[in-house]
Every structure is written in C-alpha cells, then in structure tokens.
Coordinates of C-alpha atoms in Angstrom, one line a residue:
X1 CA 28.2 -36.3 111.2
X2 CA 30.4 -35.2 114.4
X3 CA 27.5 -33.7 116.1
X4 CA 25.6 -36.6 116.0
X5 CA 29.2 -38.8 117.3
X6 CA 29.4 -36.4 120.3
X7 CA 32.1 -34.8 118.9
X8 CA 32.3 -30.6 118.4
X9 CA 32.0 -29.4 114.5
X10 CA 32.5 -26.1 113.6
X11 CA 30.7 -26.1 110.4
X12 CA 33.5 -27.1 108.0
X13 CA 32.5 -28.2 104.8
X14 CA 33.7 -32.0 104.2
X15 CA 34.1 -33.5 100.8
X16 CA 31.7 -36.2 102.2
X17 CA 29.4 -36.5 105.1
X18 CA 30.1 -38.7 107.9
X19 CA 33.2 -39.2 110.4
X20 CA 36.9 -38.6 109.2
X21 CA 39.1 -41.6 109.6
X22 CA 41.3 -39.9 112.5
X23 CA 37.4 -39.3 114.7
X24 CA 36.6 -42.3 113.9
X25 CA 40.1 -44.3 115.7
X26 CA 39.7 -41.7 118.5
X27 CA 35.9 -43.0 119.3
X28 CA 37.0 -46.6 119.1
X29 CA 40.1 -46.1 121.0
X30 CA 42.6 -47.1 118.5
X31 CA 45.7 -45.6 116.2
X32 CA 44.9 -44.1 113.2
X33 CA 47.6 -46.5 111.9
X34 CA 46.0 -49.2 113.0
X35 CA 42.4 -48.2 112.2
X36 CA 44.0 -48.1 108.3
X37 CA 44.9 -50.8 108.5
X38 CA 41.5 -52.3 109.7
X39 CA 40.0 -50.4 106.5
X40 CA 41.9 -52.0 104.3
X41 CA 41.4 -55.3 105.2
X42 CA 44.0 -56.4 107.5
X43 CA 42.0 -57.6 110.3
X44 CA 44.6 -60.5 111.5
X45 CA 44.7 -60.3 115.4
X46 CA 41.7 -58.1 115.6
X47 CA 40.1 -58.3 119.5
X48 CA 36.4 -58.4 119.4
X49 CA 36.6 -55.8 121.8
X50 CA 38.3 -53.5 119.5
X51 CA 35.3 -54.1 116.8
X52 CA 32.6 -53.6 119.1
X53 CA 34.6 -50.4 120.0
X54 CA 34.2 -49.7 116.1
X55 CA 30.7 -50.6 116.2
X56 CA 29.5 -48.0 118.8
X57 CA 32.0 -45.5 117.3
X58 CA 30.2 -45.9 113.7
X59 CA 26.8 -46.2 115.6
X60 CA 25.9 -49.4 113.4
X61 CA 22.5 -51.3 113.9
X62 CA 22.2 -54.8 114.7
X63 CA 22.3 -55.9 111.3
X64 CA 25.1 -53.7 110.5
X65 CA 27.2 -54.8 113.3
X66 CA 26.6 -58.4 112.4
X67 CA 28.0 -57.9 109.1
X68 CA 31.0 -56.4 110.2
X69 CA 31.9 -59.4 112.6
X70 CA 30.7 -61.8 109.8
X71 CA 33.4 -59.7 107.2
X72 CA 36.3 -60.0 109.9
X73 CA 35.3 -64.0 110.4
X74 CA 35.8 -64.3 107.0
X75 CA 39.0 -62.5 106.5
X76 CA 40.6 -64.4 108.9
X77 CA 38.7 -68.2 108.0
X78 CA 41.4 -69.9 105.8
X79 CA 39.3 -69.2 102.4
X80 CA 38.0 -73.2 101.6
X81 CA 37.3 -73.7 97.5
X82 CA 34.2 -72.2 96.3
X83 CA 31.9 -74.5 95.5
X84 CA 27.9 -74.7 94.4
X85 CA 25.6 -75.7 97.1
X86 CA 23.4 -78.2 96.3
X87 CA 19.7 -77.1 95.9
X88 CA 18.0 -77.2 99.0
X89 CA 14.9 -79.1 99.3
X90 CA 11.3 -78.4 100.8
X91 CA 10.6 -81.3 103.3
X92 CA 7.1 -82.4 103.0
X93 CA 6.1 -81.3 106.2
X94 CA 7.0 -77.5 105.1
X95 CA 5.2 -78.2 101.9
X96 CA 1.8 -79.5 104.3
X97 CA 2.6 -76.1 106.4
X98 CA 2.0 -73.8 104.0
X99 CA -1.0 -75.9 102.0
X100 CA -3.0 -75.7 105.6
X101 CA -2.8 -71.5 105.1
X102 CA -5.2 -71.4 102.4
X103 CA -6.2 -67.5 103.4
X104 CA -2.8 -66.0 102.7
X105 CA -0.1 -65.9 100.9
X106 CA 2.7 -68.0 101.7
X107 CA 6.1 -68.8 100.4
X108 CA 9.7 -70.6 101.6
X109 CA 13.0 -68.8 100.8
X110 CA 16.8 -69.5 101.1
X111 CA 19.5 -66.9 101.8
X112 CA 20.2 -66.5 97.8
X113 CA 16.3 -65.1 97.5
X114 CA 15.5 -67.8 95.8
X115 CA 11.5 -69.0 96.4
X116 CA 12.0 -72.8 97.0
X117 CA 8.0 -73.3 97.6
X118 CA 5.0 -71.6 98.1
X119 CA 1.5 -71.9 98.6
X120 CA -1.8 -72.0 96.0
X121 CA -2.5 -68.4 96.8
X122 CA 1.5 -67.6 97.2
X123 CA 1.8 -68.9 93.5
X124 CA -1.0 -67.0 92.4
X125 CA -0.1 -63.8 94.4
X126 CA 3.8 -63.4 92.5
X127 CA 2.3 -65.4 89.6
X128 CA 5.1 -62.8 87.3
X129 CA 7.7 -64.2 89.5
X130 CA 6.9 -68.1 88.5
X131 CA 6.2 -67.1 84.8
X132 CA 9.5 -64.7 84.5
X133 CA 11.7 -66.6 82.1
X134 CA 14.6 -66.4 84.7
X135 CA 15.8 -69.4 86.7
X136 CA 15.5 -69.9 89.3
X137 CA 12.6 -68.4 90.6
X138 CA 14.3 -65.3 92.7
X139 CA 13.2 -62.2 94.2
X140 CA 16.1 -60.6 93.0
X141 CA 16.4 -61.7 89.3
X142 CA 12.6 -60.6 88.7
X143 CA 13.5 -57.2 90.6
X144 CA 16.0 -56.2 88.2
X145 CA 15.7 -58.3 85.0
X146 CA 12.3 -58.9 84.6
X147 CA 10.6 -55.4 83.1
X148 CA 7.4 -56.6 85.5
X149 CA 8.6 -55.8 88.1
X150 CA 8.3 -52.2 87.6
X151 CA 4.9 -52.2 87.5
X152 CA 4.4 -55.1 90.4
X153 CA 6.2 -53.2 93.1
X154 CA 4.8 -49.6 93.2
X155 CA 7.6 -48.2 95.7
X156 CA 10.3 -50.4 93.3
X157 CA 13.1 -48.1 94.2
X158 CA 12.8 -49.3 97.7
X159 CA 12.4 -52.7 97.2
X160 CA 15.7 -52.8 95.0
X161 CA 17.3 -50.9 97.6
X162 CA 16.4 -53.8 100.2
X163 CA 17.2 -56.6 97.8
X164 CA 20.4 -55.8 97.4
X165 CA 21.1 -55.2 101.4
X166 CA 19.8 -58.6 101.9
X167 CA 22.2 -60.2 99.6
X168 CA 25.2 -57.8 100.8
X169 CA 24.3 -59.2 104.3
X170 CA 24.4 -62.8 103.0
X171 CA 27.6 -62.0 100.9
X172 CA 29.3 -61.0 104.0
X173 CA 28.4 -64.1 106.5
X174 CA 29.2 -66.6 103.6
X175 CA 31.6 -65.1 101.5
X176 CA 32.5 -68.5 99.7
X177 CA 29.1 -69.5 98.6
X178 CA 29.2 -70.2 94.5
X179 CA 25.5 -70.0 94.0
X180 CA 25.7 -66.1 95.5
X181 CA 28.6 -65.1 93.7
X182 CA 27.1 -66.0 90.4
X183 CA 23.9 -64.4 91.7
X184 CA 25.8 -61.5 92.1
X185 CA 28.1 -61.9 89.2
X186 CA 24.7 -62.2 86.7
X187 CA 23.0 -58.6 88.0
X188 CA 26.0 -56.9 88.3
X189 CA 26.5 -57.7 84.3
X190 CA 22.9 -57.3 82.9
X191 CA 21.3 -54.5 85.5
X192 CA 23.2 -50.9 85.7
X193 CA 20.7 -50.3 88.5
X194 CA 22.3 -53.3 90.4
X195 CA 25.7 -52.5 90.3
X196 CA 24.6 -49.1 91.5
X197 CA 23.3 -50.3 94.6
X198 CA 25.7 -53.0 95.1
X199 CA 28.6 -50.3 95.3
X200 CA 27.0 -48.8 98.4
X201 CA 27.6 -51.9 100.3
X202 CA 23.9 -51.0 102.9
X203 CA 23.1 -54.3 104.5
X204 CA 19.9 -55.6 106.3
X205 CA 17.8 -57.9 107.0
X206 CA 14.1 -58.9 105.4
X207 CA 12.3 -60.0 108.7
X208 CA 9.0 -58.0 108.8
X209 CA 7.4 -54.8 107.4
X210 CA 4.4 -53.5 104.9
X211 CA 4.4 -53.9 101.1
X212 CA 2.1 -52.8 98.5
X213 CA 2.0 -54.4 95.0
X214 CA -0.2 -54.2 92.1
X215 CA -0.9 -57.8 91.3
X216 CA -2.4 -57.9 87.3
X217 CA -5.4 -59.3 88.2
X218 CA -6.9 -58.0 91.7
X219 CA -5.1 -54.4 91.7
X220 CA -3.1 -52.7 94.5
X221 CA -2.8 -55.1 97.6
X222 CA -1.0 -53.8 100.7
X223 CA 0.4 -56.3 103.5
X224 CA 2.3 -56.9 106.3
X225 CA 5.1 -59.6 106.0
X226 CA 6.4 -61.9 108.6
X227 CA 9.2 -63.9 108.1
X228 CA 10.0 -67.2 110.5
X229 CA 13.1 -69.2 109.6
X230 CA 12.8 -73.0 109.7
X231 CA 15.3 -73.9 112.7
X232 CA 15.3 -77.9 111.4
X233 CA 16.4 -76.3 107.8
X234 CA 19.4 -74.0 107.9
X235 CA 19.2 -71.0 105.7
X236 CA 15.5 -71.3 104.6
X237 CA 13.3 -69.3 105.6
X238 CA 8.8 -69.0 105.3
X239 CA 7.3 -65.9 104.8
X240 CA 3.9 -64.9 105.3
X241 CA 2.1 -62.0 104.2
X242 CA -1.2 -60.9 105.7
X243 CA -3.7 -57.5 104.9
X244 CA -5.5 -55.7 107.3
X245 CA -8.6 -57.5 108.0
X246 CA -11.4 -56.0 106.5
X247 CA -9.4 -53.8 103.7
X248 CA -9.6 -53.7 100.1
X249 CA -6.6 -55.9 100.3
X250 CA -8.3 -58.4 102.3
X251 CA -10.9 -58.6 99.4
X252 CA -8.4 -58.7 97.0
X253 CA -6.9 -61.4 98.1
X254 CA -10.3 -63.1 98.8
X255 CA -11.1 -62.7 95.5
X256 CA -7.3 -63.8 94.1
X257 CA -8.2 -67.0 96.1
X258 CA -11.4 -67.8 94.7
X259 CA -10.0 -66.9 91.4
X260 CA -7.5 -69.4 92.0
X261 CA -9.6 -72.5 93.3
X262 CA -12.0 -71.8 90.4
X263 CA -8.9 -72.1 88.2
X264 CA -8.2 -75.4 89.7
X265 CA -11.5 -76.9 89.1
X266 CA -11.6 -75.8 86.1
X267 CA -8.0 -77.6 85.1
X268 CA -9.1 -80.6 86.6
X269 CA -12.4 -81.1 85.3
X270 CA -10.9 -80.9 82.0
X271 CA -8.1 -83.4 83.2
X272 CA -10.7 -85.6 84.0
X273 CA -12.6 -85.3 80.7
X274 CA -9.4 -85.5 78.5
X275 CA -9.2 -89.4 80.5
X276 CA -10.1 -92.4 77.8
X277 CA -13.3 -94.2 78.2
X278 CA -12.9 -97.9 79.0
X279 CA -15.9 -100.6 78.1
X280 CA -17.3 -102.5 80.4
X281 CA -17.8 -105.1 78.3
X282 CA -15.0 -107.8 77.6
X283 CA -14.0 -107.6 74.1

C-alpha cells in the first residue's frame, strides 16, 4: 500500500491493493513510459541500477529480488534450444553421507523437486512419496496429484503454496530447462489447484523451517528442516529434518526407525532362507 511505500494516501479505494504503476516509476526514479515498458517485458538495455531501484521501490526480499534479476538475465540471454537435462546422479560419497545419519531423516534433491536419494529412515519417513504411482519421485507431483498427500501434510494449503514458489523461482533462473517445463506443463493440465497458484507468480526459497506431517504409521511428527546444497554437485541439494529432542516426534521417529531395521531383518532373513541348499558331498 502507499503508506507502507512512504508515500501519502488519502484513503481512496483502489481496484487492487498495492502501488499504482505511475508510484511505482516515481520510487524507482524512472518514466512511466519506460517503467511500461519494463512490465511488459522489454528489458533490453536495462541498468542494474535501475532494477535495484525497482527492487527497493517494490520492497522485494532477497528471494524476490533474485528472481527479478534472474527474469531480466533471461530476457536478454539469446534463448538457446530447450533441451532435457540428463538425470543427475547421486555420487557414492553423497549416498555414504546420508547412510552414516541413521537417526534422521534424510534426503537429496534437485531444483525440479525431484528426490534423487535418501536415507533408510528418509525412505521410510515419505514412504507415500516412493510408493505414489507418479515418476519421478517429486515433492510436487505427490503434492498435487497424489490424493495422499492430503492427509500427509496437515497444513497442505501451505505446503502447496511453497511448492509452487520454489518452482516459480527455478522457472525464472533457468527459464530453458525441458525437464521444468514439462513439470510445469503436467500440473498445470491435471491439478486446478496448481494452476491457481502458479498464476500468482510468489517465489521463494525452501532453505529451513518447521513441518508437521502425519506419517501412516507413527502419527503426527513435527520437524525442523535444514537444507545444505552440495557445492561439488550443482543444483542438488540434501535436506535434513530433525524433531525436538525429547518430543513425541523424537519417539516417533525412534520408533519409525526401529520399525524400519526390523523390516530389514526381516527381508533379509527371508532372502537368505529362499537361497538353495548345496551338498557337500560330490555327486
């Protein structure tokens, strides 16, 4: 609103909230001309000065501000042929990495939200998201496809919300990736709730923050998550989620791990039974 921009309002009702297009050139500096033609797409020749100028005028975050440089980078990038990035793969370091956290869940992403690995307790912990019948295994297809997910993420609303941000961020710094767009292009057809939020065009970032989830077999589990990107792998990034020590999480996930090992024994004690019997004796 203009009050909140500095500038004075005299309580005029607007058609929709936020700055007009003529306050928002005058906090930035710029022609109202010019500032259309900014909004419209014509960013050729645009000073970075002039966009931070934008920035501070529209008061965006650092997230928000990132996307708007990453938009203009790609308007003026010469647009190369779209074409699908290979799959990325889990070097067996990574895969050690997360093994060696046996007390958490633990799980490696790429930009597209799709979980590339994960840990024994990560797998068990978003079990629905390795059994959903949609490939690959992505946060986003089991958020609005698979009807799961309803019931997994008690504030779903929010997590949608976020989803969708996190893939309008990634949209905007790589514009040209094929795997994205027909990410993007398979929601938008099959989930109404999708192309909802995907009109809004809200962008952030997933780096850390509390979740609760009602995992089928242990109940409601709340935890922090912490995300850490790999530096030697572009674009993939670990996440870790941990409960308050001492909660009912904490037990839940103690008792989703033990679940788990005993799970394991079980599969390969029966491995070892289904093996054939050789004699000792020369025939």
């Amino acid at each position: 609103m203009p009050e909140q921009a500095g500038l004075p309002w005299y309580g005029e009702n607007r058609r929709v909230p936020g700055l007009r297009r003529e306050e928002v050139a005058m906090l930035a500096g710029v022609s109202v001309d010019y500032y259309t033609r900014l909004e419209r797409g014509n960013v050729a020749g645009v000073s970075q000065t002039v966009l931070e100028a934008l920035a501070r005028a529209l008061q965006l975050d650092d997230v928000e501000r990132g996307h708007l440089f990453d938009l203009v980078r790609a308007a003026q990038t010469h647009a190369p042929r779209p074409r699908r990035r290979s799959r990325e793969r889990i070097r067996p370091s990574v895969q050690h990495t997360l093994d060696a956290m046996t007390g958490v869940p633990a799980f490696v992403r790429n930009r597209r939200l799709d979980i590339l690995a994960a840990n024994r307790l990560g797998r068990a912990f978003y079990s629905q998201h390795f059994d959903s019948p949609y490939r690959p295994v992505n946060s986003a297809l089991f958020a609005f496809l698979d009807p799961h997910a309803v019931d997994f993420y008690l504030d779903w609303e929010s997590v949608a919300r976020d989803v969708v941000a996190v893939l309008h961020a990634e949209a905007g710094r790589d514009p040209y990736d094929r795997g994205l767009s027909d990410l993007v292009g398979q929601l938008s057809t099959r989930s109404e709730a999708f192309r909802t939020l995907w009109a809004a065009h809200n962008v952030r970032k997933h780096d850390t923050g509390i979740k609760t989830v009602r995992h089928p077999l242990v109940g409601d589990v709340t935890f922090t998550y912490e995300s850490m990107e790999l530096t030697a792998d572009p674009d993939l990034t670990m996440f870790v989620y941990t409960p308050e020590p001492g909660s009912k999480s904490a037990q839940a996930l103690d008792l989703l791990a033990n679940w788990t090992a005993t799970a394991d024994e079980e599969t390969t004690d029966a491995d070892h039974e289904e093996q054939p019997r050789h004699s000792s004796r020369a025939e």
